[in-house]
Short mmCIF file of C-alpha atoms in Angstrom, two decimals:
data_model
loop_
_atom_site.label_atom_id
_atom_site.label_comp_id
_atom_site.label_asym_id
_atom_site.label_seq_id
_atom_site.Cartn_x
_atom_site.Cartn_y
_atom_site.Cartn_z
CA UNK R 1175 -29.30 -50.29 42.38
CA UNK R 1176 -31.58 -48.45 44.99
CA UNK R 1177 -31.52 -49.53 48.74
CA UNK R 1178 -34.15 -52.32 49.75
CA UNK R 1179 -36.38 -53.16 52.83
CA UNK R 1180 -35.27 -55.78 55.59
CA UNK R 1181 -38.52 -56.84 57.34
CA UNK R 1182 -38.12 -59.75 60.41
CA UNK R 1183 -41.17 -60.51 61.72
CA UNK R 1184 -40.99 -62.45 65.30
CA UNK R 1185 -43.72 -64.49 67.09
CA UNK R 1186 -43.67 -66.59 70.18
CA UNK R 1187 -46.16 -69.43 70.40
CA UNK R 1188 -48.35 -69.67 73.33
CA UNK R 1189 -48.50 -73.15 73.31
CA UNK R 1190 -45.01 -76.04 71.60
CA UNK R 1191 -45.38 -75.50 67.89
CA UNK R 1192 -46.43 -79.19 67.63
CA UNK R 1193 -49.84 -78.57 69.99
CA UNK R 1194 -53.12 -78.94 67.60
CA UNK R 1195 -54.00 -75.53 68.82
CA UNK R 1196 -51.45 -74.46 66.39
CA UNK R 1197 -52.16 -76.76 63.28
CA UNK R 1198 -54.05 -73.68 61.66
CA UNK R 1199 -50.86 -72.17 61.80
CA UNK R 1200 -49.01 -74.60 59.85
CA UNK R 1201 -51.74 -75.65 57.08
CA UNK R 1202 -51.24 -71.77 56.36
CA UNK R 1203 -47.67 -71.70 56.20
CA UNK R 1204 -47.45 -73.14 52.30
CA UNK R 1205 -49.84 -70.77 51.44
CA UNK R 1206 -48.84 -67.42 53.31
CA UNK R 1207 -45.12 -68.33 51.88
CA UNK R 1208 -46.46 -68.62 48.20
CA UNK R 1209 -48.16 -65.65 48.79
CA UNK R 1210 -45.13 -63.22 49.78
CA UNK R 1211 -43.59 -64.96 47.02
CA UNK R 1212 -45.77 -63.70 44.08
CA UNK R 1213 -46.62 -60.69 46.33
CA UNK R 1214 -45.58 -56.77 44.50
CA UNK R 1215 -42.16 -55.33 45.49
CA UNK R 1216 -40.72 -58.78 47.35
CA UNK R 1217 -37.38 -59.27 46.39
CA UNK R 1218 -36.40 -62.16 48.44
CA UNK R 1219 -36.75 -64.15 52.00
CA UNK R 1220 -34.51 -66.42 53.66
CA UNK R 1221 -35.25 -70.57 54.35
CA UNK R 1222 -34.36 -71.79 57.40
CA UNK R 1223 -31.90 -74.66 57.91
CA UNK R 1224 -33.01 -78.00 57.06
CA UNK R 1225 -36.01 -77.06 55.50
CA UNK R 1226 -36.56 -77.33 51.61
CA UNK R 1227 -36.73 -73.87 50.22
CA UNK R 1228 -34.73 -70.38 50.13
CA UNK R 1229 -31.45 -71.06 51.66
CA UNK R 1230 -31.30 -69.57 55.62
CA UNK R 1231 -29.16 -66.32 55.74
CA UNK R 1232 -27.30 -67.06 58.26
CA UNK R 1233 -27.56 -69.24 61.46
CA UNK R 1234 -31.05 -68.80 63.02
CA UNK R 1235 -31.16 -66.59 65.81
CA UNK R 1236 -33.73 -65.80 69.04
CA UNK R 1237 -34.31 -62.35 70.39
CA UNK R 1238 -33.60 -62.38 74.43
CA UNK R 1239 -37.92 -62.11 74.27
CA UNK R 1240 -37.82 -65.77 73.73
CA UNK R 1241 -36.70 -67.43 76.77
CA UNK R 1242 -37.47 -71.29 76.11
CA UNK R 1243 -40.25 -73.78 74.56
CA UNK R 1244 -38.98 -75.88 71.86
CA UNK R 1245 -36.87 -74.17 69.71
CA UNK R 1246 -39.56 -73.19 67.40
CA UNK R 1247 -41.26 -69.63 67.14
CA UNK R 1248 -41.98 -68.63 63.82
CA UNK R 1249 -39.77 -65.83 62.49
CA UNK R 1250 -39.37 -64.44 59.02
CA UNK R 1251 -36.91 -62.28 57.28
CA UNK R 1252 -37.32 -60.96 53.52
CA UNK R 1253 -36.21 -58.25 51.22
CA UNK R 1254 -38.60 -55.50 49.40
CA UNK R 1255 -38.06 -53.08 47.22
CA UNK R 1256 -39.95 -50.17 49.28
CA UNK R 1257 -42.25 -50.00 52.64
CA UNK R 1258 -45.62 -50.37 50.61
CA UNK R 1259 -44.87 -53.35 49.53
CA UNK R 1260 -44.63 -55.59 52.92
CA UNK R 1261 -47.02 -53.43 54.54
CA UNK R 1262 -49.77 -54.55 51.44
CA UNK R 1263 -48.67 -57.73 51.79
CA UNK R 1264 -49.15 -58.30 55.59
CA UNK R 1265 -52.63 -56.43 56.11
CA UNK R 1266 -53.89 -57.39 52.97
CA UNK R 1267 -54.92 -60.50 51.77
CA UNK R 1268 -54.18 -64.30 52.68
CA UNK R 1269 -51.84 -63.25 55.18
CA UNK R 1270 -54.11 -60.51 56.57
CA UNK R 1271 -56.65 -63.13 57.39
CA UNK R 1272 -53.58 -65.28 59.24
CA UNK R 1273 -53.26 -62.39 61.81
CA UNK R 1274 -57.18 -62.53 62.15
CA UNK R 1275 -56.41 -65.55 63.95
CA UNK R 1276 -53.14 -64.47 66.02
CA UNK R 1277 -54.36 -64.57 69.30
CA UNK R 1278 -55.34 -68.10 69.12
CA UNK R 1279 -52.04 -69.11 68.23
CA UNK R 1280 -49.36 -66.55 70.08
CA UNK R 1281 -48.77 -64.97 73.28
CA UNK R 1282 -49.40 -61.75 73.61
CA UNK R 1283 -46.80 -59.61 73.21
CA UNK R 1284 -48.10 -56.59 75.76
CA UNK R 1285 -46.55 -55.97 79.84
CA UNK R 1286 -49.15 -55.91 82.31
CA UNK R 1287 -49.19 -51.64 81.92
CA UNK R 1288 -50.72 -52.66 78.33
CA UNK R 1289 -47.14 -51.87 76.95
CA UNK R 1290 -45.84 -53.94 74.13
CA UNK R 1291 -43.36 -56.50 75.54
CA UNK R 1292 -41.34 -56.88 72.21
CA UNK R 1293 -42.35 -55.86 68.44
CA UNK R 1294 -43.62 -57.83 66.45
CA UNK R 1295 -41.29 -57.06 63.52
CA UNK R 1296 -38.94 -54.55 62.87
CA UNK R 1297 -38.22 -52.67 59.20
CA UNK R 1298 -34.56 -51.12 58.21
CA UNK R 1299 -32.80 -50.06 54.99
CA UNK R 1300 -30.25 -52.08 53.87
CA UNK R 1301 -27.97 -51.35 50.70
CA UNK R 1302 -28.62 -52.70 47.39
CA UNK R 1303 -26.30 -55.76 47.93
CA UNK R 1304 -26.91 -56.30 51.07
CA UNK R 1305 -28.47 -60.16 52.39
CA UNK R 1306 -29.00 -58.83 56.21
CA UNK R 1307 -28.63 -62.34 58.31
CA UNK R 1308 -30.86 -63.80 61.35
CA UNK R 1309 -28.27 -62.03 63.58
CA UNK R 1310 -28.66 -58.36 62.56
CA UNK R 1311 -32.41 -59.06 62.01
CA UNK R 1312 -32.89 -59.52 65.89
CA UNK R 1313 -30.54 -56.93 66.46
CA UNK R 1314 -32.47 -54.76 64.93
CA UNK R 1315 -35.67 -55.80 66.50
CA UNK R 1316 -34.24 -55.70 69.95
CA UNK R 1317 -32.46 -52.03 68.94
CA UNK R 1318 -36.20 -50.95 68.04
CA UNK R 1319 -37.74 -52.37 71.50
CA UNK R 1320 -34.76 -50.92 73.55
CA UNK R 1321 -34.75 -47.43 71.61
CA UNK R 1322 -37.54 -47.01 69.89
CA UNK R 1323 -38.15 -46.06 65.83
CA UNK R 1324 -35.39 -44.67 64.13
CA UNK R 1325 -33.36 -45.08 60.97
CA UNK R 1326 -31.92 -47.91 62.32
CA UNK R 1327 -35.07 -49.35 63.12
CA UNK R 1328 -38.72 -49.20 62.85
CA UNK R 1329 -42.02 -49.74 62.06
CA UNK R 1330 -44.64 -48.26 59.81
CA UNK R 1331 -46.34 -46.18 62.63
CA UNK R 1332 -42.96 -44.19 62.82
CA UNK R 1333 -41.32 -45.45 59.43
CA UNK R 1334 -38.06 -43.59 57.84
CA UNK R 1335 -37.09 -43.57 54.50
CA UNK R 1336 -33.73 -44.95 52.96
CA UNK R 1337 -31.68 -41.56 54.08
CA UNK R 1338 -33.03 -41.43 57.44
CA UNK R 1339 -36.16 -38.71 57.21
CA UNK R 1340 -39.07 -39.60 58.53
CA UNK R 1341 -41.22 -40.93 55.82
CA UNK R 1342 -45.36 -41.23 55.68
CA UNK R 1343 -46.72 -44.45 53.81
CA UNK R 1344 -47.93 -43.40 50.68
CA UNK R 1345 -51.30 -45.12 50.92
CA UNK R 1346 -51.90 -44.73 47.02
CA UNK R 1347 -48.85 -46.86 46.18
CA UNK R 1348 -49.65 -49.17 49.04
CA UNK R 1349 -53.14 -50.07 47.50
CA UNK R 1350 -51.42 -50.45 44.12
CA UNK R 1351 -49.82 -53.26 45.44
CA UNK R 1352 -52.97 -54.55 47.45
CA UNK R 1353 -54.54 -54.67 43.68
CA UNK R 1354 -51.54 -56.50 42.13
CA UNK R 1355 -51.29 -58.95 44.77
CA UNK R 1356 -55.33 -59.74 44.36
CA UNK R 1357 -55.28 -59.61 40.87
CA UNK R 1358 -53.50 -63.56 39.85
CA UNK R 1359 -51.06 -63.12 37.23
CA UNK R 1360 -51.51 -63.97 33.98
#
């Protein structure tokens, strides 16, 4: 079996989760996570405890970004079979139109110098058995923030491939799986 993609994604709402100024957010949430679902090259995402769904991997875990509210910043953590796949499936697309709207929802992740804060996900290569847990997934992210891109971790600015070499999206394959994911299945 050939190594996957970990992708965590990690937000921090600007106002509780239960405001109205974030009820946009949620009446996407069904949608956006039926959409990864059926999206090319996804393998797999974890739940989150207590929720119906994918079971969590792992106990849920913060980065040291997020430093109170309630206990509720959306987070994500799924499995692909390359980096064209997630990166199709985030720009592209129902979920594409989601970030359209990310300002209204989350603060902004950027210092005062105009320097981001935090990430705003993090990619790594796990091995082919491999279920990485909430734990490691904010590892990495904080590992990225603290270092930078590297094997360990990155994003698709500065991506790596599965041995570590600095890898280039292939832009060909990544509109392959734009098409897929537009295209319903039959």
């Amino acid at each position: 079996m050939q190594p996957r993609v970990a992708l965590y994604t990690f937000g921090i709402f600007s106002k509780p989760s239960a405001d109205p100024a974030n009820d946009s957010f949620h009446a996407r949430n069904d949608a956006n996570l039926a959409a990864v679902e059926a999206s090319a090259g996804f393998i797999a995402r974890s739940g989150y405890d207590g929720d119906p769904g994918p079971a969590s991997w792992g106990p849920h875990a913060y980065p040291r970004f997020y430093t109170g509210g309630d206990a509720h910043s959306p987070s994500t953590l799924s499995l692909w079979t390359d980096l064209e796949s997630p990166m199709a499936y985030t720009y592209y697309g129902i979920h594409a139109e989601a970030l359209s709207h990310g300002r209204d929802w989350f603060q902004k992740s950027a210092t005062t110098t105009g320097r981001p804060a935090w990430p705003p996900y993090v990619l790594w290569w796990v091995g082919a058995q491999h279920i990485p847990d909430w734990r490691e997934a904010v590892a990495r992210l904080e590992h990225l923030h603290d270092h930078g891109p590297s094997p360990q971790a990155f994003d698709w600015k500065t991506a790596f491939d599965a041995g570590g070499l600095p890898y280039s999206i292939d832009r060909a394959a990544m509109k392959d799986r734009v098409m897929r994911n537009l295209t319903p299945a039959s």
